[in-house]
Structures are given as C-alpha cells and as structure tokens.
Tab-separated table of C-alpha atoms in Angstrom:
chain	number	residue	atom	x	y	z
E	1	UNK	CA	50.386	-202.439	34.346
E	2	UNK	CA	53.293	-202.492	35.584
E	3	UNK	CA	54.004	-198.956	35.291
E	4	UNK	CA	50.514	-198.332	36.914
E	5	UNK	CA	51.479	-200.475	40.141
E	6	UNK	CA	55.069	-199.042	40.145
E	7	UNK	CA	52.977	-195.231	40.466
E	8	UNK	CA	50.917	-196.756	43.174
E	9	UNK	CA	53.888	-198.231	45.201
E	10	UNK	CA	55.769	-194.620	44.771
E	11	UNK	CA	52.573	-192.900	45.940
E	12	UNK	CA	52.362	-194.936	49.252
E	13	UNK	CA	55.468	-194.570	50.175
E	14	UNK	CA	55.520	-190.622	49.999
E	15	UNK	CA	52.145	-190.877	51.484
E	16	UNK	CA	54.101	-192.983	54.363
E	17	UNK	CA	56.919	-190.344	54.745
E	18	UNK	CA	54.960	-187.649	55.356
E	19	UNK	CA	52.689	-189.166	57.973
E	20	UNK	CA	56.155	-189.785	59.864
E	21	UNK	CA	57.795	-186.320	59.268
E	22	UNK	CA	54.206	-184.725	60.863
E	23	UNK	CA	54.625	-187.447	63.937
E	24	UNK	CA	58.045	-186.960	64.506
E	25	UNK	CA	58.664	-184.491	67.595
E	26	UNK	CA	60.278	-180.930	66.450
E	27	UNK	CA	63.159	-180.330	68.846
E	28	UNK	CA	62.651	-177.049	70.780
E	29	UNK	CA	65.410	-174.319	69.526
E	30	UNK	CA	68.132	-174.272	71.770
E	31	UNK	CA	68.007	-177.525	73.218
E	32	UNK	CA	71.658	-179.770	72.843
E	33	UNK	CA	71.689	-183.753	72.395
E	34	UNK	CA	69.624	-185.875	70.734
E	35	UNK	CA	66.070	-186.178	71.375
E	36	UNK	CA	65.475	-189.610	68.869
E	37	UNK	CA	65.368	-193.289	70.286
E	38	UNK	CA	67.008	-193.907	67.139
E	39	UNK	CA	70.437	-194.809	67.858
E	40	UNK	CA	71.094	-194.135	64.078
E	41	UNK	CA	70.850	-190.544	64.555
E	42	UNK	CA	73.682	-190.127	67.668
E	43	UNK	CA	75.669	-186.655	67.476
E	44	UNK	CA	78.921	-185.695	68.410
E	45	UNK	CA	76.863	-183.045	70.428
E	46	UNK	CA	75.291	-185.449	72.585
E	47	UNK	CA	78.118	-184.396	75.628
E	48	UNK	CA	77.034	-181.369	75.429
E	49	UNK	CA	73.501	-181.234	77.673
E	50	UNK	CA	73.537	-179.717	80.873
E	51	UNK	CA	74.080	-182.529	83.328
E	52	UNK	CA	75.823	-185.224	81.113
E	53	UNK	CA	78.310	-186.428	83.169
E	54	UNK	CA	75.670	-186.971	86.397
E	55	UNK	CA	72.943	-188.747	84.518
E	56	UNK	CA	71.445	-191.756	85.515
E	57	UNK	CA	71.378	-195.119	82.931
E	58	UNK	CA	67.232	-193.965	81.657
E	59	UNK	CA	68.350	-190.182	81.288
E	60	UNK	CA	71.429	-190.851	79.229
E	61	UNK	CA	69.012	-193.552	76.775
E	62	UNK	CA	66.833	-190.449	75.647
E	63	UNK	CA	70.021	-188.221	74.510
E	64	UNK	CA	72.196	-191.136	73.466
E	65	UNK	CA	70.729	-194.349	73.209
E	66	UNK	CA	72.582	-197.259	73.680
E	67	UNK	CA	75.083	-195.096	75.745
E	68	UNK	CA	75.411	-197.700	78.964
E	69	UNK	CA	78.427	-195.464	80.748
E	70	UNK	CA	76.262	-194.711	83.695
E	71	UNK	CA	75.492	-197.993	84.901
E	72	UNK	CA	78.909	-199.550	84.132
E	73	UNK	CA	80.226	-196.675	86.136
E	74	UNK	CA	77.931	-197.426	88.880
E	75	UNK	CA	79.455	-201.590	88.563
E	76	UNK	CA	83.255	-199.642	88.404
E	77	UNK	CA	82.453	-197.859	91.670
E	78	UNK	CA	80.939	-201.138	93.434
E	79	UNK	CA	77.663	-200.623	93.511
E	80	UNK	CA	75.413	-203.312	94.449
E	81	UNK	CA	72.281	-204.420	92.236
E	82	UNK	CA	69.686	-206.101	92.335
E	83	UNK	CA	69.193	-210.272	92.578
E	84	UNK	CA	66.832	-213.187	93.305
E	85	UNK	CA	69.611	-215.135	95.079
E	86	UNK	CA	69.353	-215.431	98.665
E	87	UNK	CA	72.256	-213.242	101.080
E	88	UNK	CA	73.298	-216.198	103.085
E	89	UNK	CA	74.069	-218.039	100.185
E	90	UNK	CA	75.489	-215.386	97.585
E	91	UNK	CA	76.111	-212.581	99.828
E	92	UNK	CA	77.491	-210.717	96.947
E	93	UNK	CA	75.397	-211.954	93.710
E	94	UNK	CA	74.310	-208.116	92.985
E	95	UNK	CA	77.858	-207.119	92.992
E	96	UNK	CA	80.261	-207.679	90.394
E	97	UNK	CA	83.396	-205.418	91.155
E	98	UNK	CA	83.973	-204.609	94.668
E	99	UNK	CA	83.994	-200.978	96.537
E	100	UNK	CA	87.831	-199.174	96.262
E	101	UNK	CA	89.917	-199.871	99.234
E	102	UNK	CA	93.691	-199.039	100.300
E	103	UNK	CA	95.220	-202.064	101.701
E	104	UNK	CA	98.635	-201.612	103.308
E	105	UNK	CA	101.021	-202.360	100.251
E	106	UNK	CA	98.303	-200.641	98.154
E	107	UNK	CA	96.801	-197.762	96.280
E	108	UNK	CA	93.686	-196.656	95.685
E	109	UNK	CA	91.705	-198.986	94.335
E	110	UNK	CA	88.745	-201.307	93.866
E	111	UNK	CA	89.339	-204.234	96.427
E	112	UNK	CA	90.444	-207.189	93.973
E	113	UNK	CA	93.111	-204.895	92.189
E	114	UNK	CA	94.290	-203.478	95.264
E	115	UNK	CA	94.732	-207.075	96.893
E	116	UNK	CA	96.140	-208.148	93.755
E	117	UNK	CA	98.880	-205.531	94.005
E	118	UNK	CA	99.786	-206.511	97.755
E	119	UNK	CA	100.288	-210.386	96.643
E	120	UNK	CA	102.511	-209.561	93.405
E	121	UNK	CA	104.323	-206.271	94.695
E	122	UNK	CA	104.921	-207.310	97.651
E	123	UNK	CA	103.970	-210.854	99.504
E	124	UNK	CA	105.693	-212.968	96.585
E	125	UNK	CA	108.210	-211.011	95.840
E	126	UNK	CA	109.991	-210.158	99.758
E	127	UNK	CA	108.234	-213.548	101.103
E	128	UNK	CA	110.044	-215.673	98.166
E	129	UNK	CA	113.675	-213.488	99.314
E	130	UNK	CA	113.165	-214.386	103.333
E	131	UNK	CA	113.426	-217.972	102.478
E	132	UNK	CA	116.090	-217.246	100.457
E	133	UNK	CA	118.044	-215.446	102.812
E	134	UNK	CA	117.275	-217.769	105.655
E	135	UNK	CA	118.106	-220.842	103.932
E	136	UNK	CA	121.021	-219.119	102.659
E	137	UNK	CA	122.083	-218.102	105.646
E	138	UNK	CA	121.603	-221.573	106.274
E	139	UNK	CA	123.854	-223.105	104.607
E	140	UNK	CA	126.768	-220.631	105.118
E	141	UNK	CA	126.737	-221.555	109.006
E	142	UNK	CA	126.474	-225.460	108.161
E	143	UNK	CA	130.178	-224.863	106.209
E	144	UNK	CA	131.659	-223.266	108.443
E	145	UNK	CA	130.350	-225.241	111.953
E	146	UNK	CA	129.006	-227.921	110.721
E	147	UNK	CA	127.315	-230.402	112.948
E	148	UNK	CA	128.048	-229.762	116.099
E	149	UNK	CA	129.635	-232.280	117.741
E	150	UNK	CA	129.534	-233.393	121.516
E	151	UNK	CA	132.519	-232.801	123.343
E	152	UNK	CA	132.191	-234.878	125.829
E	153	UNK	CA	132.831	-239.402	125.580
E	154	UNK	CA	128.840	-240.639	125.238
E	155	UNK	CA	128.701	-242.505	128.549
E	156	UNK	CA	126.345	-245.545	127.084
E	157	UNK	CA	123.493	-244.204	130.224
E	158	UNK	CA	120.504	-242.729	128.227
E	159	UNK	CA	117.835	-240.136	129.543
E	160	UNK	CA	114.818	-240.356	128.229
E	161	UNK	CA	113.874	-236.674	126.715
E	162	UNK	CA	110.403	-237.255	125.114
E	163	UNK	CA	107.794	-239.767	125.706
E	164	UNK	CA	105.891	-241.834	122.686
E	165	UNK	CA	103.146	-239.355	123.379
E	166	UNK	CA	104.975	-236.348	123.036
E	167	UNK	CA	106.726	-237.457	120.215
E	168	UNK	CA	103.506	-238.672	118.142
E	169	UNK	CA	102.537	-235.130	118.949
E	170	UNK	CA	105.481	-234.289	117.580
E	171	UNK	CA	105.740	-236.065	114.415
E	172	UNK	CA	102.425	-235.655	113.312
E	173	UNK	CA	102.507	-231.666	113.529
E	174	UNK	CA	106.039	-232.213	111.562
E	175	UNK	CA	104.115	-233.599	108.941
E	176	UNK	CA	100.970	-231.821	108.217
E	177	UNK	CA	102.784	-228.953	108.258
E	178	UNK	CA	105.702	-230.130	105.488
E	179	UNK	CA	102.848	-231.545	103.373
E	180	UNK	CA	101.642	-227.516	104.215
E	181	UNK	CA	104.680	-225.799	103.395
E	182	UNK	CA	105.946	-227.470	99.993
E	183	UNK	CA	102.498	-227.354	98.767
E	184	UNK	CA	102.705	-223.844	99.949
E	185	UNK	CA	105.147	-222.518	98.566
E	186	UNK	CA	105.086	-224.839	94.307
E	187	UNK	CA	101.522	-222.632	94.961
E	188	UNK	CA	102.977	-219.327	95.772
E	189	UNK	CA	105.934	-219.904	93.344
E	190	UNK	CA	105.914	-222.701	91.573
E	191	UNK	CA	105.478	-220.544	88.563
E	192	UNK	CA	108.562	-218.908	89.003
E	193	UNK	CA	110.937	-222.206	89.362
E	194	UNK	CA	109.281	-225.057	88.763
E	195	UNK	CA	106.727	-224.115	85.306
E	196	UNK	CA	109.275	-223.360	83.201
E	197	UNK	CA	110.761	-226.357	84.186
E	198	UNK	CA	108.140	-229.132	83.595
E	199	UNK	CA	105.347	-226.639	81.467
E	200	UNK	CA	101.939	-225.860	82.134
E	201	UNK	CA	100.073	-229.448	81.950
E	202	UNK	CA	102.434	-230.645	84.526
E	203	UNK	CA	102.313	-228.304	86.854
E	204	UNK	CA	98.339	-227.646	86.623
E	205	UNK	CA	97.927	-231.067	87.715
E	206	UNK	CA	101.083	-230.979	90.314
E	207	UNK	CA	98.968	-228.458	91.921
E	208	UNK	CA	95.588	-229.173	91.607
E	209	UNK	CA	96.859	-232.625	93.691
E	210	UNK	CA	99.087	-230.047	96.248
E	211	UNK	CA	95.909	-227.660	96.603
E	212	UNK	CA	93.732	-230.941	97.741
E	213	UNK	CA	96.812	-231.765	99.887
E	214	UNK	CA	96.735	-228.443	101.227
E	215	UNK	CA	93.431	-228.639	102.321
E	216	UNK	CA	93.093	-232.425	104.035
E	217	UNK	CA	96.887	-231.381	105.952
E	218	UNK	CA	95.343	-227.916	107.118
E	219	UNK	CA	92.730	-229.895	109.514
E	220	UNK	CA	95.395	-232.134	110.625
E	221	UNK	CA	97.827	-229.429	111.341
E	222	UNK	CA	95.689	-227.072	113.538
E	223	UNK	CA	94.920	-229.785	115.737
E	224	UNK	CA	98.081	-231.820	116.401
E	225	UNK	CA	99.614	-227.810	117.053
E	226	UNK	CA	96.783	-227.823	119.515
E	227	UNK	CA	97.919	-231.102	121.274
E	228	UNK	CA	101.614	-229.640	121.074
E	229	UNK	CA	101.117	-226.551	123.041
E	230	UNK	CA	99.289	-227.915	125.269
E	231	UNK	CA	101.806	-230.743	125.132
E	232	UNK	CA	105.008	-228.366	125.955
E	233	UNK	CA	103.734	-225.334	127.747
E	234	UNK	CA	104.587	-226.141	130.779
E	235	UNK	CA	108.211	-226.572	129.988
E	236	UNK	CA	108.438	-223.453	127.730
E	237	UNK	CA	107.800	-221.336	130.451
E	238	UNK	CA	110.046	-218.369	130.979
E	239	UNK	CA	112.999	-218.375	133.512
E	240	UNK	CA	115.630	-215.999	134.281
E	241	UNK	CA	118.243	-217.969	132.795
E	242	UNK	CA	117.194	-217.166	129.645
E	243	UNK	CA	117.696	-214.020	129.475
E	244	UNK	CA	121.530	-214.992	130.011
E	245	UNK	CA	121.147	-217.607	126.882
E	246	UNK	CA	119.667	-214.992	124.724
E	247	UNK	CA	122.319	-212.187	125.741
E	248	UNK	CA	125.272	-214.358	124.689
E	249	UNK	CA	123.750	-216.259	121.711
E	250	UNK	CA	123.712	-219.487	123.562
E	251	UNK	CA	127.159	-220.090	123.013
E	252	UNK	CA	126.770	-221.418	119.372
E	253	UNK	CA	129.944	-219.319	118.608
E	254	UNK	CA	131.608	-220.611	121.256
E	255	UNK	CA	133.220	-223.741	122.618
E	256	UNK	CA	130.268	-224.235	125.312
E	257	UNK	CA	126.667	-224.095	125.292
E	258	UNK	CA	125.213	-221.520	127.510
E	259	UNK	CA	123.480	-223.560	130.716
E	260	UNK	CA	119.210	-223.987	129.730
E	261	UNK	CA	116.189	-226.585	131.202
E	262	UNK	CA	114.933	-228.603	129.039
E	263	UNK	CA	114.668	-226.342	126.059
E	264	UNK	CA	116.794	-223.153	125.917
E	265	UNK	CA	115.772	-219.245	124.986
E	266	UNK	CA	115.739	-219.855	121.607
E	267	UNK	CA	113.234	-222.962	121.506
E	268	UNK	CA	111.245	-221.248	123.840
E	269	UNK	CA	111.470	-218.476	121.086
E	270	UNK	CA	110.355	-220.588	118.672
E	271	UNK	CA	107.133	-222.578	120.318
E	272	UNK	CA	105.528	-218.846	121.666
E	273	UNK	CA	106.614	-217.170	118.831
E	274	UNK	CA	106.421	-219.446	115.592
E	275	UNK	CA	104.142	-222.362	117.302
E	276	UNK	CA	101.325	-220.426	119.611
E	277	UNK	CA	101.066	-216.924	117.893
E	278	UNK	CA	102.355	-217.939	114.259
E	279	UNK	CA	100.508	-221.105	114.419
E	280	UNK	CA	97.715	-220.053	116.047
E	281	UNK	CA	96.954	-217.217	112.960
E	282	UNK	CA	98.033	-219.585	110.232
E	283	UNK	CA	95.440	-221.653	111.267
E	284	UNK	CA	92.343	-219.019	112.071
E	285	UNK	CA	92.905	-217.713	108.628
E	286	UNK	CA	93.393	-220.800	106.742
E	287	UNK	CA	89.826	-222.053	108.616
E	288	UNK	CA	88.296	-219.099	106.980
E	289	UNK	CA	90.052	-219.445	103.465
E	290	UNK	CA	88.792	-223.072	103.807
E	291	UNK	CA	85.210	-221.520	105.085
E	292	UNK	CA	85.247	-223.855	108.049
E	293	UNK	CA	84.414	-221.148	111.137
E	294	UNK	CA	80.739	-221.528	111.460
E	295	UNK	CA	78.169	-218.471	111.655
E	296	UNK	CA	80.688	-215.974	109.308
E	297	UNK	CA	79.465	-214.603	106.003
E	298	UNK	CA	82.478	-215.119	103.341
E	299	UNK	CA	82.630	-212.185	101.165
E	300	UNK	CA	85.152	-211.717	99.004
E	301	UNK	CA	87.058	-209.128	101.072
E	302	UNK	CA	87.432	-211.681	104.011
E	303	UNK	CA	88.685	-214.394	102.004
E	304	UNK	CA	91.394	-211.504	100.261
E	305	UNK	CA	92.264	-209.969	104.156
E	306	UNK	CA	92.965	-213.843	104.978
E	307	UNK	CA	95.300	-214.571	102.461
E	308	UNK	CA	97.139	-212.318	103.335
E	309	UNK	CA	97.196	-212.602	106.799
E	310	UNK	CA	97.892	-216.394	106.544
E	311	UNK	CA	100.666	-215.630	103.566
E	312	UNK	CA	102.682	-213.402	106.026
E	313	UNK	CA	101.982	-215.976	109.367
E	314	UNK	CA	103.319	-218.638	107.074
E	315	UNK	CA	106.409	-217.282	105.323
E	316	UNK	CA	107.543	-215.760	109.325
E	317	UNK	CA	106.592	-219.350	110.137
E	318	UNK	CA	108.535	-221.799	107.655
E	319	UNK	CA	111.455	-219.202	108.161
E	320	UNK	CA	111.883	-219.613	112.067
E	321	UNK	CA	111.096	-223.435	111.210
E	322	UNK	CA	113.616	-223.674	108.529
E	323	UNK	CA	116.168	-222.915	111.329
E	324	UNK	CA	114.802	-225.236	113.959
E	325	UNK	CA	114.248	-227.982	111.258
E	326	UNK	CA	118.421	-227.267	110.749
E	327	UNK	CA	119.222	-227.525	114.181
E	328	UNK	CA	117.112	-230.889	115.025
E	329	UNK	CA	118.295	-232.861	112.203
E	330	UNK	CA	122.030	-231.825	110.894
E	331	UNK	CA	123.510	-228.984	112.849
E	332	UNK	CA	123.450	-231.179	115.996
E	333	UNK	CA	124.773	-234.422	117.119
E	334	UNK	CA	122.184	-236.423	118.563
E	335	UNK	CA	119.143	-234.192	118.491
E	336	UNK	CA	117.151	-235.985	115.600
E	337	UNK	CA	117.302	-239.144	117.361
E	338	UNK	CA	115.572	-237.287	121.112
E	339	UNK	CA	112.919	-237.742	118.553
E	340	UNK	CA	113.275	-240.623	117.203
E	341	UNK	CA	113.783	-242.746	119.755
E	342	UNK	CA	112.941	-240.433	122.703
E	343	UNK	CA	116.671	-241.050	124.404
E	344	UNK	CA	119.357	-239.001	124.411
E	345	UNK	CA	123.246	-239.954	126.181
E	346	UNK	CA	123.307	-238.658	129.377
E	347	UNK	CA	126.757	-236.503	128.337
E	348	UNK	CA	124.234	-235.179	125.380
E	349	UNK	CA	122.082	-233.863	127.942
E	350	UNK	CA	124.407	-231.750	130.193
E	351	UNK	CA	126.789	-230.426	127.311
E	352	UNK	CA	123.011	-228.806	125.307
E	353	UNK	CA	120.658	-228.892	128.852
E	354	UNK	CA	122.985	-228.719	131.726
E	355	UNK	CA	120.482	-227.171	134.387
E	356	UNK	CA	117.594	-229.987	133.072
E	357	UNK	CA	120.262	-232.604	133.272
E	358	UNK	CA	121.127	-231.185	137.372
E	359	UNK	CA	117.630	-231.602	137.635
E	360	UNK	CA	117.416	-235.358	136.730
E	361	UNK	CA	120.697	-235.953	138.957
E	362	UNK	CA	118.707	-234.244	141.880
E	363	UNK	CA	116.199	-236.288	141.253
E	364	UNK	CA	113.355	-233.585	140.288
E	365	UNK	CA	113.025	-234.664	137.585
E	366	UNK	CA	112.686	-238.432	136.189
E	367	UNK	CA	114.927	-239.855	134.262
E	368	UNK	CA	112.492	-242.138	133.193
E	369	UNK	CA	108.952	-240.580	132.295
E	370	UNK	CA	107.269	-243.639	129.962
E	371	UNK	CA	106.226	-246.628	130.685
E	372	UNK	CA	108.932	-247.879	127.922
E	373	UNK	CA	112.267	-249.279	129.302
E	374	UNK	CA	114.859	-247.570	128.313
E	375	UNK	CA	117.433	-248.395	125.424
E	376	UNK	CA	120.075	-251.177	126.774
E	377	UNK	CA	123.384	-248.716	127.350
E	378	UNK	CA	125.945	-248.731	124.519
E	379	UNK	CA	129.441	-246.518	125.343
E	380	UNK	CA	131.005	-245.940	122.533
E	381	UNK	CA	135.259	-246.105	122.487
C-alpha cells in the first residue's frame, strides 16, 4: 500500500514539473538579462541589457527583480514623490533627500549635506575663533591699560545721562541678549568645552533648558531692540566730529579722549552696525527659525539659509558687544554707574564727551531730562 501511494505522488510531481516547463516562456535568442520574476533567477549578466542605467524601477523589476536602485537614485537626486498630506502643512512630505545645491563654503551636494559642511567647516571653527580672539584682545588691553580712570577730580555735580525709560529699554535688551548669547554659545560650542566635563546626561538637560530659554528670550530681544533703536537713534546720527574721533582712534591710546557728543563715533558704529544692521538681521532670521513670520512656507532650505545667516550675524554681534560690555563695566570708571543710576559727574562728562558737556553748559541740552530728582552732590576728597 505504501509503495503504491509513493508511486502516485512521484507521478503527480513529474506531471506538475512537465506542465510548468511547458508554460515557462523561452527567452529569445540573443536577449540579455533576466526575464523571470523569480529573484532566485537573477544572474550577473543582468546589467548587459541595453539602457540598463536609464531604466525605471518598473523596467528594472522585469530584468532584475528586487533591485530598486532606480527608485533610490531618484530619492537621492531630490525627486519629490506622492504624498497625501496637504502642501500647506507638510510642504516636503514626499521628499526624503533635498536637491543638490552649493552653499558658500560647501561642495556641490544635497542641501542637507551642504548645510552640514558650512556649519561644521566654517561657522563653528571660525565663529568660535573670532570670539576667542576678541576675548583675548580685551584681556590684553585690560592687562596693559587697566580701568580708564578720570584725570580730574569729581565735582559732585551730577548730569543725567540716561532717563529711567532709556535705562529700562537698555536693560531689557541687555538681559535678553545675555540669555540668547549664553544659550547660543552652549548650543553651538558646548559639546567641545562642556560636554567632556559634565557628561552627556547633564549636558542634554542643560541644552534643553537653554534652547527653551533661547526661544522665549528671542521675542523679548526683538521688541526691546526696536525700542532701543527708536530711543537712541537721534543721538547716534553721524556728525562731522565723528571723523576726527575715528581717525585718532578716540584717543584711547593717548592721554586724553577726542571730544565727542553724547555718543562718540565708536558707540555710533556699534549702534548702526551692531544694534541696527546686525540686530535686525538676527531678529529676522531668528523669527524665521522659530516659524513666527506668517504667510511663509517653512521648507528645509528656508531653515538652512536662515540658520547660516543667523549664525554669522550673531557671532559678529557678540564680538562687537563684547567690547561694548567691557567698556561699560570694568573698562571705564563711571560708565556702569551711568547706566545703573542714570547720572554721571560733570568731570566724567567733560573728559569722555566734551562736546555733549559743552552743549549742557550752554543750555542747549538740559542737565536733568526726567522728573526724577538728581542725586545729592558728593564731593570726593
């Protein structure tokens, strides 16, 4: 019985193979490649078909089943496929890899890699080097010159340099800038000097907190920056005396400063270059990165360009403001008190801003501009 059953099975298998052999199409003479859809039939000569390199994914499946190289070649070249997501919500949902571009300082490659090359090869190393150079220059200047002291004796008579509103605008902008600068430096350069010290876990939490602080301080900086520009623009308009100040370097390397009005030429360069120009560029690119500008389609290329512009502008702004912070604190005696209390001594005004002091003495500018009473005179022995 068992022998009979085995004989029947063998006959059935033989008949099935005969039928499959008859149904299987015979490849025409001279045809290259694989004609079967069975992936086990793929042979090395599949690439000998004419036009092999130009085949679509459907054509490739006929001669080389399982080879999806044409599809991935399209993905790599930036071809956008189909996506059911709305364009307004997901403008690049059907695009995995961006098209090829060449950003300044990058090779001709896909946009994501080009952005990475610009950031890692240019922005990070050269931006960090610039900040360290400026910091070193300030250190050397302080080492050689120390705090710039008054040459004359203070009179005890005070002149109002900044009103309460001006100081409020300045401090709001300064505090927001400090938060943005510290958080930006940690996010950009922290993995080089903080991560090896505090470890990955703490560094991750720190950058998470600072990133959120950065996002919240940004709009405050933007609003206060506009207020600062409107508040101080009049006294920062260029004058002919500014040329003399710039030519002689303000007299910082000499015994006496070059006469100037309420703000000298160096402060005006900081205002127009650092506060106005770079400030508006930083704010505009920052709002782009936060996706706070309505009506724009935020694609990856938009964010990449915004990031590069934002990084360059912020590094230049920080480099300029480092000098301003130095001169406003330990670099010049009495400068910090001017922004803290709003008042300076007559001697300070005469030595550092002589033309402004002369206008006050001539009655062109009031010595007291706010409703607050001037502090009581204090004469130092």
